[in-house]
């Protein structure tokens, strides 16, 4: 089980290599699992910085050399995303997190109403210990999604920023006043993407808008929607639900969507509404939300996507009989479950490189969330699409690269066997010798053209 973490200190002078005397300096356990990051940072006095979800949110802690908490550097109803480093000279930690600026600056200890909305944003902060009191400074413009790369000594940093409808810009910031608590200042624009922004402005692009809906468990979930620019609320539109849904990766983010965003624009121009939703089990909303799928990976997420289809079908401008779904990898897994368990609500689905049976996926990932098949056979069997092919009703397109070294080709081969055994008709396309990314030459163009044609024909 990946639920016990220990840091061991080895005395390398005591014995031959690999036979050192060791002692445990830190130990932490969890009822579910513990995420491992590269944030571990030792300071000159032997103390260290580490991230932990011990208070239900992911926060930065300063431990002494014996593993005892000296200081909780961040606290509140928000998750720390990145730990950039600790400046011992100024006793300052640099990090990014999800919460609204006001929440962090106030050092809140309880979640305010609607705090989950902050999961779509990412901001860069500094936390400085002064006279035993922690103070916080925001290190960016306060909007969208931000990331930072600091110079040695933390005197400068490069800030990357984007939003849902704006490509990224990259700027250089001066942090020389940090020792005095002064705000950082932008000193240079390294990349403004002006040419790209000017070109995009010439297109009639749909805007990505954020909203929430409540599932049947009364949990509010984050979503986005893109409507055709000539949207008429009196018409009924077909909808594509574009998903991932797995732990560790959100699709609902106030950040530039890149090439997928442009495919969604194409679909909007073709008369489709495109939407996405982050179900239970995704990140940046605290430990309980993220770990709620433990031992039943796929169950709650499928229920949420079924509830999402019901919600969409109740909107006056959506044709409830023309709701489709598409996803890659974990998203392909969720698509396959929604086309079987959710067959009454989804008319068409595209599953790219899907996990179809958790027994076929790598142990470091699968056992983190499900433990072993011997311990949790129900968690494996009840949430593997291969076991529910009898329920398939709609049009199902299965796509895989034959050289996939992540989600092995075996997943789709056995899915085909199960579908044929159940006498279910479906579409299948294989990209020879392509790995999990299915790219190279014309491959991506061919793949997205194929998916577009499938939706136009079946949705």
XYZ file of C-alpha atoms in Angstrom:
459
model
C 0.000 0.000 0.000
C 1.274 3.451 -0.879
C 0.075 4.905 2.419
C 3.212 5.061 4.553
C 6.100 7.436 3.920
C 9.444 7.366 5.720
C 12.542 9.529 5.356
C 15.696 7.689 6.403
C 18.974 9.331 7.349
C 22.033 7.229 6.489
C 25.455 7.533 8.127
C 27.715 6.893 5.145
C 30.860 6.552 7.275
C 29.732 3.508 9.239
C 29.956 0.654 6.749
C 30.457 -0.461 3.197
C 28.163 0.920 0.488
C 24.519 -0.187 0.793
C 25.111 -1.310 4.378
C 24.856 2.069 6.102
C 23.372 2.576 9.526
C 20.051 4.374 9.047
C 17.450 5.972 11.245
C 13.946 7.199 10.495
C 13.710 10.979 10.831
C 10.181 11.401 9.460
C 7.144 9.180 9.088
C 3.640 9.817 7.843
C 0.714 7.480 7.206
C -2.666 7.838 5.527
C -5.825 5.759 5.329
C -5.689 6.009 1.520
C -2.401 6.941 -0.184
C 0.346 9.547 -0.023
C 1.437 11.445 -3.127
C 5.200 11.686 -3.588
C 6.663 14.869 -5.077
C 10.133 16.305 -5.620
C 9.510 19.118 -3.128
C 11.782 17.731 -0.375
C 14.297 20.487 0.483
C 16.930 20.287 3.228
C 18.189 23.487 4.839
C 21.640 24.213 6.265
C 20.666 23.352 9.840
C 19.431 19.883 8.860
C 15.757 20.837 8.952
C 13.679 20.321 5.827
C 10.654 21.501 3.847
C 7.972 19.025 2.765
C 4.405 19.103 1.438
C 1.663 17.193 3.217
C -2.125 16.762 3.074
C -2.281 16.056 6.813
C -4.782 18.893 7.432
C -6.998 17.887 4.434
C -5.336 20.327 2.031
C -1.884 20.161 0.451
C 0.354 22.557 2.377
C 4.003 23.410 2.975
C 5.564 22.438 6.314
C 8.954 23.168 7.855
C 10.193 20.188 9.914
C 13.203 20.120 12.237
C 15.955 17.513 11.841
C 13.952 15.087 13.992
C 10.879 15.331 11.779
C 8.850 17.540 14.152
C 6.826 20.413 12.669
C 8.533 23.748 13.288
C 6.181 25.842 11.187
C 3.203 25.317 8.905
C 4.138 27.736 6.142
C 0.803 27.721 4.312
C -2.624 27.146 5.789
C -6.168 27.421 4.508
C -8.852 25.852 2.353
C -6.693 25.693 -0.759
C -4.110 23.332 -2.242
C -0.478 24.212 -2.851
C 0.396 23.050 -6.380
C 4.114 23.786 -6.867
C 6.863 24.422 -4.338
C 9.528 26.518 -6.067
C 12.006 26.701 -3.206
C 12.962 28.290 0.115
C 15.216 31.316 0.534
C 16.977 30.892 3.878
C 18.340 34.444 3.736
C 14.851 35.966 3.893
C 12.998 32.969 5.447
C 10.707 32.953 2.401
C 8.989 30.052 0.657
C 7.861 30.433 -2.953
C 4.921 28.413 -4.211
C 1.823 28.313 -6.409
C -1.664 27.470 -5.201
C -5.302 27.341 -6.244
C -7.040 29.697 -3.862
C -8.261 33.192 -4.535
C -5.720 35.846 -3.609
C -7.787 37.103 -0.710
C -7.947 33.641 0.840
C -4.187 33.203 0.868
C -3.380 36.718 1.989
C -5.835 36.370 4.867
C -4.368 33.007 5.873
C -7.846 31.519 6.171
C -8.320 28.283 8.090
C -11.826 27.372 6.912
C -13.234 27.049 3.423
C -15.422 30.007 2.471
C -18.550 29.428 0.415
C -17.702 28.505 -3.159
C -13.970 28.130 -2.541
C -13.874 25.200 -4.985
C -14.138 27.707 -7.834
C -10.522 28.599 -7.095
C -9.493 25.167 -8.401
C -9.591 26.591 -11.927
C -6.986 29.294 -11.128
C -3.290 29.119 -10.262
C -1.318 31.943 -8.666
C 2.271 32.401 -7.477
C 2.934 33.491 -3.883
C 5.707 34.148 -1.402
C 5.343 33.312 2.304
C 7.767 35.043 4.679
C 8.237 34.368 8.391
C 8.682 37.615 10.335
C 8.705 37.730 14.118
C 7.032 34.322 14.286
C 4.228 35.513 12.024
C 3.712 34.437 8.408
C 2.998 37.084 5.790
C 2.091 36.471 2.144
C 2.763 38.336 -1.096
C 1.278 37.641 -4.503
C 3.924 37.372 -7.225
C 1.797 37.692 -10.383
C -0.998 39.781 -11.883
C -3.658 37.776 -10.041
C -5.633 36.292 -12.929
C -5.748 33.079 -14.959
C -3.018 30.467 -14.575
C 0.535 31.388 -13.590
C 3.797 29.495 -13.192
C 7.253 30.663 -12.143
C 10.901 29.689 -12.577
C 13.237 31.368 -10.053
C 16.897 32.226 -10.440
C 19.443 30.989 -7.926
C 19.052 33.277 -4.907
C 15.427 34.085 -5.830
C 16.323 37.618 -6.984
C 14.579 37.159 -10.322
C 11.940 34.895 -11.784
C 10.335 34.178 -15.131
C 6.537 34.204 -15.005
C 4.381 32.330 -17.521
C 0.733 33.410 -17.666
C -2.315 32.451 -19.708
C -6.088 32.319 -19.410
C -8.862 30.252 -20.971
C -9.185 32.526 -24.004
C -5.700 34.103 -24.107
C -2.422 32.436 -25.167
C 0.499 32.575 -22.771
C 2.859 35.476 -22.268
C 6.244 35.207 -20.562
C 7.749 38.005 -18.463
C 10.817 38.641 -16.302
C 10.291 39.944 -12.759
C 12.655 41.663 -10.302
C 12.414 40.297 -6.749
C 15.366 42.192 -5.248
C 13.125 43.914 -2.695
C 12.031 40.594 -1.158
C 14.281 41.031 1.888
C 12.358 44.215 2.740
C 8.984 42.735 1.921
C 8.593 44.847 -1.204
C 6.433 43.701 -4.091
C 8.149 42.194 -7.113
C 8.207 44.278 -10.286
C 7.883 43.254 -13.908
C 11.014 44.372 -15.760
C 10.808 42.837 -19.209
C 8.427 41.063 -21.584
C 10.204 38.006 -22.946
C 7.365 36.678 -25.109
C 4.005 38.390 -25.630
C 2.707 36.144 -28.431
C 1.479 39.316 -30.120
C 1.535 37.767 -33.596
C -0.537 34.790 -32.457
C -3.016 36.986 -30.591
C -3.372 39.251 -33.622
C -4.004 36.254 -35.858
C -6.556 34.719 -33.476
C -8.419 38.029 -33.298
C -9.210 37.664 -37.006
C -11.114 34.442 -36.407
C -14.650 34.295 -35.099
C -13.680 32.321 -31.981
C -16.080 31.033 -29.355
C -15.398 32.016 -25.753
C -14.771 29.412 -23.088
C -17.046 30.158 -20.113
C -16.981 28.580 -16.644
C -19.959 27.338 -14.633
C -20.869 24.749 -11.997
C -23.582 22.144 -11.574
C -24.604 19.891 -8.694
C -24.488 16.136 -9.100
C -26.959 13.704 -7.499
C -24.767 13.618 -4.374
C -25.271 17.409 -4.040
C -21.605 18.100 -4.814
C -20.892 21.148 -6.941
C -18.572 20.386 -9.879
C -16.551 22.770 -12.018
C -17.280 22.912 -15.764
C -16.692 24.953 -18.889
C -18.762 25.471 -22.023
C -18.038 26.736 -25.549
C -21.002 27.710 -27.724
C -21.123 28.542 -31.442
C -20.617 32.262 -31.977
C -24.007 32.443 -33.720
C -25.615 30.690 -30.750
C -29.409 30.913 -30.699
C -30.972 30.019 -27.311
C -34.166 29.002 -29.106
C -32.406 26.218 -31.012
C -31.324 22.804 -29.757
C -27.678 21.894 -30.268
C -25.712 18.641 -30.195
C -23.076 18.499 -27.454
C -19.626 16.947 -27.113
C -18.451 16.266 -23.546
C -14.635 16.428 -23.701
C -13.158 14.705 -20.655
C -10.231 13.262 -18.766
C -11.571 12.782 -15.247
C -8.662 10.986 -13.592
C -6.697 11.797 -10.433
C -3.900 14.267 -10.991
C -5.195 16.067 -14.084
C -8.022 18.595 -14.398
C -9.598 19.709 -17.674
C -11.424 22.701 -16.183
C -8.730 25.331 -15.854
C -8.505 29.036 -16.604
C -5.540 28.410 -18.895
C -4.826 28.319 -22.612
C -5.986 25.029 -24.116
C -3.624 24.857 -27.085
C -4.428 22.546 -29.998
C -7.405 20.847 -28.343
C -8.894 24.303 -27.808
C -8.637 24.926 -31.559
C -10.339 21.587 -32.326
C -13.167 22.630 -30.019
C -13.357 25.891 -31.970
C -13.747 23.886 -35.180
C -16.576 21.864 -33.630
C -18.286 25.079 -32.480
C -18.072 26.404 -36.044
C -19.672 23.133 -37.196
C -22.639 23.798 -34.897
C -21.699 21.821 -31.773
C -21.564 22.935 -28.169
C -18.442 21.629 -26.405
C -18.323 21.200 -22.620
C -16.102 19.675 -19.956
C -16.410 18.797 -16.278
C -14.028 17.802 -13.473
C -15.692 14.951 -11.532
C -15.009 13.775 -7.999
C -11.511 12.400 -7.621
C -9.801 15.184 -9.561
C -7.375 17.507 -7.839
C -7.066 20.982 -6.297
C -10.152 20.767 -4.075
C -8.632 19.173 -1.006
C -7.836 15.667 0.116
C -11.398 14.440 0.707
C -12.540 15.386 -2.786
C -9.463 13.894 -4.478
C -9.383 10.697 -2.407
C -13.137 10.052 -2.599
C -12.603 7.546 -5.440
C -10.154 5.392 -3.456
C -10.769 1.633 -3.880
C -13.465 2.346 -6.517
C -11.600 4.236 -9.209
C -14.052 5.110 -11.991
C -17.302 4.600 -10.060
C -18.000 8.134 -8.800
C -16.544 9.715 -11.924
C -18.943 7.711 -14.125
C -21.877 8.691 -11.909
C -20.831 12.342 -12.227
C -20.588 12.193 -16.020
C -24.007 10.526 -16.190
C -25.400 13.286 -13.955
C -23.671 15.817 -16.203
C -25.417 14.372 -19.277
C -28.754 14.568 -17.454
C -28.045 18.182 -16.495
C -27.116 19.076 -20.075
C -30.213 17.335 -21.423
C -32.392 19.537 -19.222
C -31.051 22.748 -20.778
C -33.519 24.228 -23.252
C -30.831 24.820 -25.911
C -29.388 21.266 -25.843
C -30.697 18.223 -27.731
C -30.683 15.514 -25.040
C -30.716 12.824 -27.741
C -27.468 14.086 -29.271
C -24.938 14.120 -26.423
C -21.534 12.633 -27.231
C -18.367 12.063 -25.213
C -14.660 11.882 -26.061
C -11.513 11.232 -24.068
C -7.940 9.976 -24.267
C -6.206 7.540 -21.878
C -8.116 7.912 -18.568
C -10.585 9.956 -20.606
C -10.913 7.027 -23.002
C -11.549 4.801 -20.000
C -14.283 7.165 -18.773
C -15.745 7.386 -22.285
C -15.980 3.585 -22.433
C -17.742 3.437 -19.050
C -20.145 6.211 -20.042
C -20.997 4.451 -23.310
C -21.822 1.278 -21.355
C -22.966 2.174 -17.845
C -24.266 5.499 -19.165
C -25.639 4.153 -22.440
C -29.053 5.765 -21.903
C -27.539 9.248 -21.930
C -24.662 9.212 -24.442
C -25.384 8.659 -28.132
C -21.790 8.473 -29.383
C -18.362 8.098 -27.829
C -14.721 8.213 -28.925
C -12.292 6.316 -26.678
C -8.638 6.951 -27.535
C -6.068 4.603 -25.936
C -8.435 3.598 -23.101
C -7.791 1.463 -20.062
C -10.422 -1.259 -20.376
C -9.334 -3.542 -17.536
C -7.369 -2.287 -14.519
C -5.538 -5.627 -14.338
C -3.638 -4.506 -17.454
C -2.375 -1.170 -16.175
C 0.878 -0.549 -14.305
C 0.974 -1.435 -10.619
C 2.502 1.819 -9.296
C -0.583 3.728 -10.510
C -3.350 1.142 -10.204
C -2.444 -0.127 -6.737
C -2.116 3.439 -5.437
C -5.852 3.870 -5.915
C -7.235 0.302 -5.915
C -4.721 -1.784 -3.912
C -4.232 -5.273 -5.386
C -6.820 -7.404 -7.232
C -6.571 -9.960 -4.435
C -7.549 -7.345 -1.845
C -10.111 -5.440 -3.899
C -11.537 -7.609 -6.671
C -14.775 -5.603 -6.671
C -12.933 -2.335 -7.247
C -11.301 -3.861 -10.323
C -14.200 -5.822 -11.787
C -16.994 -3.318 -11.113
C -15.186 -0.437 -12.822
C -13.547 -2.052 -15.847
C -15.443 -1.279 -19.107
C -14.605 -4.707 -20.512
C -17.176 -6.173 -18.099
C -20.067 -3.950 -19.243
C -20.011 -4.212 -23.039
C -23.481 -5.827 -23.020
C -24.939 -2.411 -22.129
C -23.507 -0.615 -25.175
C -26.208 1.092 -27.284
C -24.697 4.062 -29.067
C -21.969 4.528 -31.659
C -18.562 3.650 -30.200
C -15.215 4.470 -31.839
C -12.160 2.746 -30.338
C -8.730 4.147 -31.293
C -5.305 2.887 -30.208
C -1.642 3.012 -31.211
C -0.257 -0.493 -31.590
C 3.032 0.476 -29.885
C 1.420 2.151 -26.854
C 3.886 1.696 -23.991
C 1.604 3.313 -21.416
C -1.917 1.942 -21.896
C -0.872 -1.283 -23.597
C -2.545 -2.381 -26.836
C -3.846 -5.445 -24.943
C -6.544 -3.197 -23.433
C -8.190 -2.600 -26.805
C -7.580 -6.127 -28.118
C -9.463 -7.650 -25.190
C -12.145 -4.945 -25.422
C -12.697 -6.013 -29.039
C -12.953 -9.645 -27.979
C -15.583 -8.754 -25.362
C -17.574 -6.585 -27.798
C -17.621 -9.297 -30.454
C -18.619 -11.906 -27.879
C -21.526 -9.645 -26.899
C -22.360 -9.151 -30.614
C -21.952 -5.373 -30.331
C -21.137 -3.359 -33.449
C -18.483 -0.651 -33.104
C -15.808 1.215 -35.051
C -12.079 0.643 -34.574
C -8.939 2.305 -35.892
C -5.336 1.305 -35.172
C -2.296 3.527 -35.707
C 0.574 1.095 -36.435
C 3.727 1.535 -34.360
C 2.402 4.680 -32.644
C 2.788 5.104 -28.899
C 0.403 6.624 -26.374
C 0.726 10.106 -27.912
C -0.318 8.910 -31.422
C 1.718 11.556 -33.261
C 4.275 12.054 -36.011
C 3.907 13.257 -39.597
C 0.243 13.486 -40.578
C -0.871 11.225 -37.716
C -2.471 13.871 -35.478
C -4.192 15.551 -38.429
C -5.514 12.163 -39.537
C -6.691 11.319 -35.999
C -8.562 14.576 -35.406
C -10.066 14.542 -38.894
C -11.310 11.025 -38.208
C -12.826 12.042 -34.867
C -14.484 15.100 -36.425
C -15.982 13.004 -39.228
C -17.243 10.419 -36.721
C -19.028 13.106 -34.686
C -20.574 14.704 -37.767
C -21.856 11.326 -38.924
C -23.108 10.007 -35.589
C -23.981 13.036 -33.461
